[in-house]
XYZ file of C-alpha atoms in Angstrom:
677
model
C 43.041 -72.855 38.324
C 41.192 -70.380 36.072
C 38.626 -73.057 35.193
C 37.968 -73.791 38.864
C 37.647 -70.083 39.631
C 35.217 -69.619 36.771
C 33.167 -72.546 38.047
C 32.994 -71.065 41.543
C 31.961 -67.658 40.194
C 29.237 -69.154 38.036
C 27.904 -71.242 40.920
C 27.750 -68.093 43.037
C 25.935 -66.172 40.302
C 23.579 -69.088 39.771
C 22.678 -69.308 43.435
C 22.314 -65.581 44.064
C 20.576 -64.176 41.007
C 16.959 -64.865 40.127
C 16.956 -67.305 37.254
C 13.625 -68.352 35.868
C 11.357 -70.335 33.816
C 7.879 -68.899 33.645
C 4.660 -70.780 33.183
C 0.949 -70.239 33.163
C -0.829 -69.196 36.307
C -1.933 -72.700 37.137
C 1.688 -73.913 37.001
C 3.732 -71.533 39.122
C 1.872 -68.402 40.162
C 0.787 -70.224 43.317
C 4.302 -71.559 43.893
C 4.088 -72.963 47.413
C 5.307 -75.868 49.475
C 2.174 -77.796 48.621
C 2.574 -77.090 44.898
C 6.220 -78.164 44.962
C 5.354 -81.422 46.690
C 2.489 -82.053 44.256
C 4.877 -82.508 41.309
C 4.257 -86.156 40.466
C 7.070 -88.499 39.461
C 5.943 -91.718 37.798
C 9.051 -92.945 35.960
C 11.213 -93.899 38.976
C 8.806 -96.421 40.500
C 5.624 -98.350 39.835
C 4.037 -95.938 42.343
C 3.559 -92.207 42.000
C 6.168 -90.358 44.070
C 6.926 -86.749 44.942
C 10.281 -85.042 44.541
C 11.433 -85.549 48.129
C 10.771 -89.295 48.108
C 11.518 -90.198 44.479
C 13.621 -93.320 43.994
C 15.876 -91.794 41.304
C 17.242 -88.421 40.218
C 14.402 -87.224 37.997
C 13.666 -84.061 36.031
C 10.054 -83.341 35.048
C 9.276 -80.950 32.182
C 5.660 -80.138 31.359
C 4.154 -78.859 28.146
C 3.766 -75.340 29.454
C 7.459 -75.240 30.356
C 8.756 -76.309 26.957
C 6.398 -73.855 25.289
C 8.086 -71.153 27.379
C 11.427 -72.420 26.053
C 10.046 -72.180 22.485
C 11.258 -75.773 22.113
C 10.684 -77.352 18.729
C 11.434 -80.985 19.590
C 12.415 -83.255 22.459
C 16.114 -82.580 21.893
C 15.476 -78.890 22.577
C 13.737 -79.910 25.799
C 16.636 -82.125 26.878
C 19.078 -79.200 26.715
C 17.236 -77.722 29.730
C 17.766 -80.870 31.826
C 20.780 -80.932 34.180
C 23.886 -82.902 33.114
C 22.375 -83.534 29.690
C 23.787 -82.779 26.247
C 22.074 -83.151 22.880
C 24.139 -83.596 19.700
C 23.007 -83.449 16.058
C 23.528 -86.971 14.703
C 22.509 -88.829 11.546
C 19.604 -86.543 10.763
C 18.276 -86.595 14.297
C 19.883 -86.065 17.678
C 21.783 -88.040 20.290
C 21.383 -87.364 23.996
C 24.286 -87.950 26.388
C 23.928 -87.965 30.167
C 26.430 -87.244 32.928
C 29.638 -86.988 30.968
C 29.604 -89.770 28.421
C 29.667 -88.015 25.048
C 30.989 -90.073 22.105
C 29.850 -91.821 18.912
C 27.497 -93.992 20.960
C 25.711 -91.035 22.584
C 21.995 -91.621 22.300
C 22.564 -95.330 22.824
C 21.879 -96.419 26.378
C 19.021 -93.973 26.947
C 15.785 -95.942 27.291
C 12.873 -94.135 25.653
C 9.322 -94.799 26.799
C 6.105 -93.744 25.100
C 3.225 -93.979 27.565
C 5.238 -96.580 29.448
C 6.160 -98.701 26.408
C 9.898 -99.084 25.619
C 10.507 -98.088 21.985
C 14.278 -98.475 21.620
C 15.260 -100.171 18.382
C 16.944 -103.603 18.349
C 19.107 -102.474 15.431
C 20.360 -99.288 17.120
C 19.684 -99.719 20.881
C 18.120 -96.269 20.576
C 14.856 -94.653 19.549
C 16.457 -91.355 18.608
C 17.204 -92.358 15.016
C 14.172 -94.550 14.179
C 11.795 -92.076 15.886
C 13.672 -88.794 15.484
C 11.033 -86.145 16.047
C 7.877 -87.157 17.888
C 5.943 -83.893 17.953
C 5.875 -82.118 21.298
C 2.283 -81.063 20.684
C 1.186 -84.690 21.006
C 2.784 -84.851 24.477
C 1.804 -83.563 27.923
C 5.031 -84.104 29.846
C 8.507 -85.583 29.804
C 10.243 -87.220 32.761
C 13.914 -88.090 32.644
C 15.886 -90.296 35.012
C 19.458 -89.049 35.098
C 21.179 -92.306 35.935
C 20.563 -96.059 35.823
C 17.113 -97.509 35.199
C 17.721 -101.171 34.296
C 16.298 -102.361 37.626
C 12.914 -101.232 36.290
C 13.281 -101.103 32.507
C 16.012 -103.609 31.612
C 18.502 -103.182 28.773
C 19.022 -99.693 27.293
C 18.060 -97.963 30.574
C 21.796 -97.521 30.985
C 22.648 -93.837 31.272
C 19.062 -92.740 31.793
C 15.369 -93.073 30.979
C 13.456 -90.611 28.785
C 9.731 -91.097 29.452
C 7.200 -89.304 27.227
C 3.533 -89.095 28.204
C 1.069 -88.255 25.458
C -1.830 -85.850 25.690
C -4.759 -86.918 27.873
C -7.586 -84.452 28.368
C -9.063 -83.914 31.820
C -12.220 -82.379 30.384
C -13.971 -82.089 27.045
C -11.901 -79.595 25.082
C -10.531 -78.668 21.668
C -7.387 -76.613 21.154
C -5.302 -75.507 18.181
C -1.711 -74.271 18.032
C 0.382 -72.634 15.327
C 4.069 -71.677 15.272
C 5.981 -69.839 12.546
C 9.680 -68.997 12.320
C 11.272 -66.431 10.054
C 13.414 -69.043 8.248
C 10.336 -71.007 7.222
C 9.812 -73.097 10.355
C 6.191 -74.139 10.885
C 4.233 -76.207 13.362
C 0.514 -76.728 13.599
C -1.473 -79.007 15.861
C -4.973 -79.852 16.998
C -5.662 -81.444 20.395
C -9.033 -82.496 21.684
C -10.689 -84.706 24.278
C -14.162 -86.026 24.983
C -15.182 -87.091 28.504
C -18.011 -89.584 28.859
C -20.554 -90.027 31.631
C -18.811 -93.106 33.042
C -15.627 -91.089 33.608
C -13.714 -92.491 30.644
C -12.071 -90.211 28.084
C -10.970 -90.248 24.463
C -8.059 -87.931 23.631
C -6.460 -87.168 20.282
C -3.556 -84.983 19.212
C -2.356 -84.531 15.647
C 0.565 -82.354 14.654
C 2.778 -81.448 11.719
C 6.001 -79.454 11.757
C 9.059 -78.816 9.625
C 11.235 -76.304 7.845
C 12.634 -75.716 4.318
C 16.335 -75.424 3.404
C 18.272 -73.540 6.091
C 21.632 -72.979 4.307
C 23.734 -73.618 7.417
C 27.380 -73.031 6.551
C 30.120 -75.442 7.578
C 33.834 -75.441 6.865
C 36.088 -78.388 6.123
C 39.703 -79.107 5.257
C 40.407 -80.590 1.834
C 42.086 -83.895 2.828
C 44.789 -83.855 0.123
C 45.616 -80.154 -0.275
C 44.910 -79.020 3.332
C 43.039 -75.985 2.030
C 39.913 -74.567 3.679
C 36.571 -74.886 1.919
C 32.935 -74.453 2.886
C 29.581 -76.016 2.124
C 26.067 -76.017 3.568
C 23.715 -78.241 5.530
C 20.074 -77.701 4.605
C 18.416 -79.349 7.655
C 15.171 -79.596 5.701
C 12.536 -81.772 7.389
C 8.845 -82.518 7.820
C 7.175 -84.543 10.587
C 3.627 -85.793 11.144
C 2.590 -87.207 14.524
C -0.636 -88.655 15.896
C -1.639 -89.960 19.298
C -5.074 -91.374 20.078
C -5.754 -92.789 23.518
C -8.663 -94.115 25.520
C -8.527 -94.002 29.316
C -11.014 -95.376 31.792
C -9.451 -95.150 35.238
C -12.579 -96.444 36.953
C -13.197 -96.103 40.668
C -10.857 -96.519 43.615
C -11.869 -100.188 43.568
C -12.708 -102.114 40.433
C -11.634 -102.485 36.819
C -9.839 -99.958 34.635
C -8.660 -99.902 31.008
C -6.265 -97.901 28.837
C -5.434 -98.111 25.133
C -3.566 -96.059 22.571
C -2.613 -95.777 18.898
C 0.458 -93.786 17.830
C 1.889 -92.766 14.451
C 5.004 -90.788 13.564
C 6.401 -90.102 10.070
C 9.538 -88.049 9.479
C 11.561 -87.012 6.408
C 14.870 -85.134 6.586
C 17.220 -83.841 3.884
C 20.858 -82.700 4.070
C 21.615 -83.034 7.769
C 25.166 -83.379 9.170
C 26.579 -86.779 8.229
C 29.345 -89.081 9.390
C 32.202 -86.573 9.750
C 35.611 -88.247 9.855
C 34.329 -91.796 9.588
C 37.057 -92.504 7.011
C 39.888 -90.844 8.928
C 39.524 -87.375 7.400
C 36.683 -85.393 5.901
C 36.569 -87.544 2.778
C 33.012 -86.444 2.037
C 34.077 -82.803 1.736
C 31.064 -80.725 0.604
C 28.881 -83.860 0.533
C 29.072 -84.583 4.267
C 25.291 -84.904 4.404
C 22.694 -87.491 5.310
C 19.027 -87.879 4.308
C 16.518 -90.001 6.175
C 12.960 -91.292 6.080
C 11.382 -92.909 9.100
C 7.999 -94.169 10.208
C 6.747 -95.554 13.496
C 3.436 -97.191 14.413
C 2.389 -98.468 17.828
C -0.682 -99.852 19.577
C -1.015 -100.655 23.261
C -3.731 -101.928 25.597
C -3.686 -102.178 29.386
C -6.289 -103.477 31.780
C -6.315 -103.994 35.492
C -8.302 -104.393 38.661
C -7.974 -102.622 42.009
C -8.808 -104.815 45.007
C -9.160 -104.088 48.703
C -6.090 -103.174 50.753
C -4.568 -101.149 47.875
C -3.757 -104.331 45.945
C -3.703 -103.981 42.171
C -3.272 -106.433 39.293
C -2.563 -105.253 35.748
C -1.781 -106.724 32.338
C -0.037 -104.631 29.668
C 0.352 -105.426 25.981
C 1.939 -103.483 23.135
C 3.099 -103.889 19.552
C 5.119 -101.493 17.437
C 7.022 -101.424 14.182
C 9.504 -98.953 12.761
C 11.127 -98.259 9.421
C 14.249 -96.192 8.801
C 16.197 -95.337 5.631
C 19.488 -93.428 5.698
C 21.052 -92.094 2.480
C 24.720 -91.043 2.588
C 26.632 -89.308 -0.213
C 30.009 -91.062 -0.525
C 30.600 -89.866 -4.091
C 33.808 -88.049 -3.126
C 35.203 -90.674 -0.766
C 38.377 -92.388 -1.974
C 37.126 -95.653 -3.577
C 39.668 -97.704 -1.621
C 37.597 -97.059 1.519
C 34.495 -98.496 -0.180
C 35.811 -101.589 -1.904
C 36.850 -99.791 -5.083
C 33.596 -97.934 -5.785
C 32.110 -94.538 -4.955
C 28.591 -93.192 -4.952
C 25.605 -93.269 -2.606
C 24.854 -95.684 0.205
C 21.300 -96.429 1.306
C 20.897 -98.344 4.569
C 17.480 -99.694 5.471
C 16.056 -101.184 8.652
C 12.604 -102.637 9.301
C 11.763 -104.131 12.677
C 8.969 -104.787 15.127
C 8.478 -105.557 18.786
C 5.708 -107.172 20.807
C 5.545 -107.377 24.566
C 3.268 -108.449 27.373
C 3.635 -108.008 31.116
C 1.744 -108.921 34.267
C 2.123 -106.573 37.230
C 1.022 -107.026 40.845
C 1.533 -104.185 43.301
C 0.352 -103.000 46.685
C 0.717 -100.108 49.081
C 0.693 -102.104 52.318
C -0.349 -99.924 55.250
C 0.405 -102.648 57.813
C 4.095 -102.954 56.934
C 4.319 -99.427 55.449
C 5.694 -100.897 52.235
C 5.070 -100.207 48.569
C 5.969 -103.290 46.547
C 5.648 -104.460 42.961
C 6.251 -107.792 41.240
C 6.311 -107.920 37.455
C 6.921 -110.643 34.918
C 7.144 -109.936 31.209
C 7.968 -111.380 27.813
C 9.095 -109.467 24.741
C 10.198 -110.331 21.243
C 12.010 -107.979 18.871
C 12.695 -108.935 15.260
C 14.436 -107.242 12.341
C 12.559 -108.125 9.167
C 14.786 -106.253 6.698
C 18.259 -104.801 7.174
C 20.298 -104.098 4.070
C 22.777 -101.796 2.401
C 22.412 -100.663 -1.204
C 25.127 -98.885 -3.151
C 24.510 -96.673 -6.190
C 26.996 -94.979 -8.491
C 26.839 -91.233 -9.148
C 24.237 -91.863 -11.878
C 22.078 -93.719 -9.325
C 22.663 -97.058 -11.025
C 22.365 -99.865 -8.477
C 25.777 -101.459 -7.938
C 24.981 -103.765 -5.027
C 22.130 -104.771 -2.753
C 23.498 -106.559 0.294
C 21.258 -108.052 2.924
C 23.027 -107.926 6.272
C 23.202 -110.649 8.874
C 20.768 -108.578 10.924
C 17.882 -109.491 8.622
C 15.877 -112.072 10.515
C 17.792 -111.339 13.715
C 15.538 -111.564 16.735
C 15.923 -111.206 20.472
C 13.478 -112.720 22.926
C 13.541 -111.939 26.606
C 11.840 -113.092 29.775
C 12.125 -110.872 32.817
C 11.146 -110.726 36.459
C 11.119 -107.564 38.582
C 10.774 -107.042 42.305
C 10.889 -103.524 43.758
C 9.947 -102.273 47.214
C 10.128 -99.218 49.440
C 9.655 -99.726 53.185
C 9.302 -96.895 55.706
C 10.590 -97.008 59.286
C 10.673 -94.694 62.321
C 7.356 -93.034 61.618
C 8.137 -92.538 57.907
C 11.421 -90.764 58.593
C 13.577 -93.510 57.041
C 12.898 -95.489 53.871
C 14.764 -98.435 52.395
C 14.634 -99.001 48.628
C 15.502 -102.493 47.464
C 14.923 -104.920 44.646
C 16.121 -105.665 41.169
C 15.432 -107.218 37.823
C 16.527 -110.431 36.092
C 16.448 -110.659 32.291
C 16.993 -113.839 30.296
C 17.807 -113.093 26.629
C 17.753 -115.637 23.830
C 21.155 -114.533 22.476
C 22.921 -112.876 25.427
C 21.888 -114.927 28.427
C 21.027 -113.744 31.929
C 21.592 -110.189 33.177
C 20.919 -108.983 36.729
C 20.210 -105.372 37.728
C 20.112 -104.748 41.499
C 18.938 -101.545 43.138
C 19.436 -100.274 46.686
C 18.859 -96.977 48.431
C 17.973 -95.148 51.610
C 15.958 -91.981 52.164
C 16.131 -90.039 55.423
C 13.292 -87.524 55.730
C 13.455 -85.834 59.159
C 10.596 -83.481 58.230
C 8.447 -82.557 55.258
C 10.989 -79.991 54.026
C 14.213 -82.026 53.877
C 15.405 -85.329 52.474
C 18.782 -87.052 52.342
C 19.295 -89.954 49.935
C 21.822 -92.591 49.010
C 21.019 -94.430 45.778
C 22.847 -97.302 44.091
C 21.891 -98.865 40.799
C 23.424 -101.259 38.310
C 22.431 -101.011 34.668
C 23.374 -102.864 31.506
C 23.025 -102.543 27.766
C 23.086 -105.427 25.336
C 24.977 -104.920 22.065
C 22.624 -103.908 19.271
C 22.090 -105.907 16.097
C 24.084 -103.332 14.122
C 26.983 -103.573 16.560
C 26.986 -107.368 16.312
C 26.403 -107.710 12.556
C 27.642 -104.377 11.167
C 25.860 -101.536 9.418
C 26.787 -99.819 6.153
C 30.577 -99.468 5.962
C 31.009 -100.172 9.702
C 31.847 -103.864 10.323
C 30.190 -105.724 13.173
C 31.671 -107.657 16.056
C 29.859 -110.859 17.123
C 32.065 -111.151 20.219
C 30.743 -108.043 21.961
C 29.726 -108.266 25.610
C 26.980 -106.285 27.359
C 27.999 -102.982 28.902
C 27.582 -102.658 32.673
C 27.525 -99.490 34.775
C 27.359 -99.020 38.555
C 26.202 -95.628 39.820
C 26.282 -94.185 43.338
C 24.401 -90.987 44.240
C 24.265 -88.800 47.343
C 21.349 -86.360 47.275
C 20.137 -83.547 49.485
C 16.762 -81.909 48.852
C 15.213 -78.939 50.630
C 11.799 -77.403 50.042
C 10.654 -74.050 51.399
C 7.330 -72.328 50.955
C 8.158 -70.850 47.526
C 11.402 -72.467 46.422
C 13.340 -75.715 46.428
C 16.997 -76.802 46.248
C 18.499 -80.108 45.127
C 22.176 -81.092 45.389
C 23.394 -84.320 43.780
C 26.838 -85.914 43.956
C 27.302 -88.918 41.670
C 29.960 -91.407 40.672
C 29.619 -94.006 37.910
C 31.859 -96.894 36.898
C 31.193 -98.130 33.351
C 32.753 -101.390 32.199
C 33.040 -102.840 28.673
C 31.712 -99.719 26.947
C 30.869 -100.301 23.258
C 32.116 -97.682 20.785
C 32.688 -97.404 17.030
C 36.374 -96.819 16.325
C 36.979 -98.433 12.944
C 34.918 -101.374 14.187
C 32.602 -101.847 17.143
C 34.497 -102.845 20.261
C 34.258 -103.002 24.034
C 36.530 -100.080 24.894
C 37.446 -100.978 28.459
C 36.524 -99.147 31.642
C 35.132 -95.652 32.089
C 34.199 -93.451 34.996
C 32.419 -90.173 35.613
C 31.850 -88.059 38.690
C 30.178 -84.758 39.203
C 27.853 -82.432 41.036
C 24.408 -81.155 40.093
C 22.721 -78.132 41.676
C 19.060 -77.465 40.924
C 17.037 -74.548 42.263
C 13.610 -73.182 41.397
C 10.987 -70.976 42.950
C 9.210 -67.629 42.882
C 9.548 -64.193 44.471
C 6.448 -62.034 44.085
C 5.873 -61.903 40.317
C 9.320 -63.305 39.494
C 9.694 -66.992 38.684
C 12.981 -68.817 38.312
C 14.480 -72.184 37.461
C 18.177 -72.974 37.309
C 20.635 -75.840 37.215
C 24.387 -76.253 37.284
C 26.500 -79.335 36.664
C 30.236 -79.938 36.754
C 31.377 -83.326 35.469
C 34.667 -85.094 34.867
C 34.579 -88.274 32.781
C 37.239 -90.442 31.177
C 38.112 -93.804 29.729
C 40.280 -95.196 32.509
C 41.781 -97.847 30.218
C 43.235 -95.280 27.801
C 43.342 -92.281 30.198
C 41.420 -90.244 27.612
C 38.777 -87.767 28.762
C 35.317 -87.568 27.250
C 36.084 -84.153 25.822
C 32.909 -83.958 23.719
C 30.860 -83.537 26.904
C 31.094 -80.086 28.562
C 32.826 -80.012 31.919
C 30.270 -77.445 33.020
C 26.658 -76.852 31.970
C 24.524 -74.002 33.296
C 20.829 -73.378 32.658
C 19.482 -70.143 34.108
C 15.914 -69.106 33.281
C 14.028 -66.098 34.619
C 10.523 -64.794 34.019
C 8.255 -61.966 35.121
C 4.458 -61.842 35.168
C 2.862 -58.412 34.744
C -0.168 -58.582 37.024
C -3.405 -57.364 35.488
C -1.930 -57.126 31.981
C -1.774 -60.782 31.048
C 1.830 -60.467 29.904
C 4.796 -62.690 30.765
C 8.434 -62.218 29.837
C 10.894 -65.127 29.945
C 14.646 -65.221 29.425
C 16.509 -68.537 29.116
C 20.283 -68.923 29.338
C 22.377 -71.967 28.398
C 26.151 -72.156 28.945
C 28.425 -75.039 27.891
C 31.975 -74.606 29.155
C 35.160 -76.524 28.334
C 34.229 -78.894 25.515
C 35.960 -80.229 22.390
C 34.638 -80.269 18.826
C 34.324 -84.048 18.993
C 35.399 -87.158 20.894
C 38.995 -88.383 20.948
C 39.255 -91.372 18.587
C 41.886 -93.086 16.458
C 40.787 -91.019 13.438
C 40.864 -87.755 15.409
C 43.287 -88.152 18.331
C 43.516 -84.409 19.069
C 40.174 -82.659 18.526
C 40.245 -78.894 18.943
C 38.443 -77.118 21.757
C 35.254 -75.259 20.921
C 34.617 -71.664 21.997
C 32.441 -71.444 25.093
C 28.752 -71.754 24.271
C 26.317 -69.149 25.559
C 22.813 -68.821 24.187
C 20.075 -66.473 25.370
C 16.438 -66.853 24.281
C 13.765 -64.219 24.941
C 10.027 -64.780 24.906
C 7.119 -62.377 25.467
C 3.655 -63.918 25.901
C 0.286 -62.200 25.932
C -2.642 -64.118 27.443
C -6.210 -63.426 26.343
C -8.109 -64.944 29.234
C -7.813 -68.695 29.508
C -8.678 -69.230 25.862
C -5.782 -67.805 23.875
C -2.156 -66.815 24.058
C 0.323 -65.335 21.600
C 4.089 -65.543 22.094
C 6.940 -63.828 20.292
C 10.341 -65.461 20.796
C 13.821 -64.436 19.753
C 16.104 -67.464 19.814
C 19.826 -66.762 20.248
C 19.025 -63.166 21.122
C 22.617 -61.910 20.774
C 23.237 -63.859 17.543
C 26.335 -65.574 18.922
C 28.173 -68.037 16.691
C 27.679 -71.031 18.940
C 28.858 -74.535 18.105
C 28.078 -77.900 19.664
C 30.344 -80.945 19.392
C 29.970 -83.447 16.582
C 30.074 -87.009 17.890
C 31.183 -87.986 14.354
C 34.095 -85.513 14.520
C 32.860 -83.110 11.865
C 35.414 -80.323 11.708
C 34.739 -77.340 13.987
C 31.658 -79.006 15.461
C 28.100 -78.232 14.336
C 26.742 -74.691 14.120
C 23.884 -74.028 16.538
C 20.768 -71.919 15.981
C 21.438 -68.442 14.583
C 19.219 -65.547 15.683
C 15.654 -66.557 14.878
C 12.251 -64.939 15.317
C 9.380 -67.265 16.190
C 5.659 -66.606 16.636
C 3.509 -69.048 18.626
C -0.274 -68.990 18.939
C -2.567 -71.182 21.038
C -6.360 -71.010 21.117
C -8.845 -73.159 23.013
C -11.996 -73.520 20.917
C -13.940 -74.848 23.910
């Protein structure tokens, strides 16, 4: 009863107080109906859509917004997206969507880089192999909260995380620098050159990182039950590069796009595998180190014909490398085959893909349609586990069954949106068929209706089915976790009811959703299909402006459980609130922004056989303050205080580390941006 009352009170506060995210003048100072409807959504369809007519529940976050959050990486950005939770995991982060928080969080979220899927075959995720693609190489992030397999196939299960790299609209050169008082640094250079034929060459290069952070954690000695403490260092360095050529051509005729992308990341002493062995066997060595690298090239070309018909061919190739080093020197040798020491796991893989896309906006039948056929091949070239004793003498070098493992797929997609009744009713329909070399055929249908009685309101019903194939690690095992060759693909059906309203200077979105997830794959001693799961919830999103005040807010309440075991997904908060408010001082070039994040009713980790009764975490509330001074259009300087009230906040550990993982302590950060021309 008290929880329900608290939820009602917070919804009331959320809907009645001004809660903001500020942005530069070109973003929100002219917040109007036209500006709201101009927000482009590209991830939910082959065609550009607006918010009222988008084919999925989508959140769009631009560069200027995440700079106002003082975000350091994409996981920071995702914490401002409704119904989304980011967990520290294996030296990176794992993102869970709409209630499903467990050891597989981060798996089942398709990640796109300029439209190219970059999820790993070994992990079914990009969040470990590509843990920290620099935000300064990106322009925007779009996230589908819900199924996306009808467009993107396997891994677009719980959602789609689409990253668009920097593309200059004019010849320009810009530098940025960020410094934090605990040694955090970020520096970047972005520039573009526009040519007389309308084509452009854009480049962004960035480096960021931090030294040892000395983040305290406590653990229970497994044999004496006494309390002890140790530290995570969270030391890392990242280098990112994006280089892209774009020639969009004329309304009719040929166009070309190409890109080269590089990301290298090193991390030392991040939170490790928690209670993987049934208790905190690692004690003060519950750490993980990692090294990763990612390289990608893509090339697209197409031709626009009469009658809005368009034909396009897309090609891409990427390869990734990932090493994880775990300290098992204090783990009871019986868990490790009679030895103890350090385990190094290594994965090398690549992917190549090609697709042919035909699409048309047909004015005669008022239909947007797309047909796509594609072929992809993913291959793991090296997957092994090495074990060293405490003197770093090599004890074993075991090549896993995943080495040489490949997965080839052929797919066909048909999607359409047809308008009726003078564009007041739209039907969404279509689906995707994938034929995999090892799994077989998977089908992903999609259906929906949009009722738009006027340009201010829209009512939607959306249905989508998504699937996720078991990863190579889940089939063949990884490190000390044995594989299961009998795993089946996961399947999830999601239903959504959506109401959207847009006024002259604000908008409201209400989403009710229900999902039914079958044959979920989790790690609980071994990888297994864990039965059936369900989640249901509500999302409220509101944003707008009042005079010089700007605001952005979201609220979600979610209940999720494994219906086979009747166990709730306690590691995902029942309630998440984001409330951001900003004020622009006219004539002074100063903006003030305050961001709030609340996580309510969440456990320190998921319920598993090794931790059947995880403790509840204290309620999470973090407030960030930022003051920005603009010097014309050329420069800006921001001072941010993260975790303004220095609260001891904790987020769940999906590996059941005791007491969860400590969040950001109070931190001062200075950000500078200057346009050279």
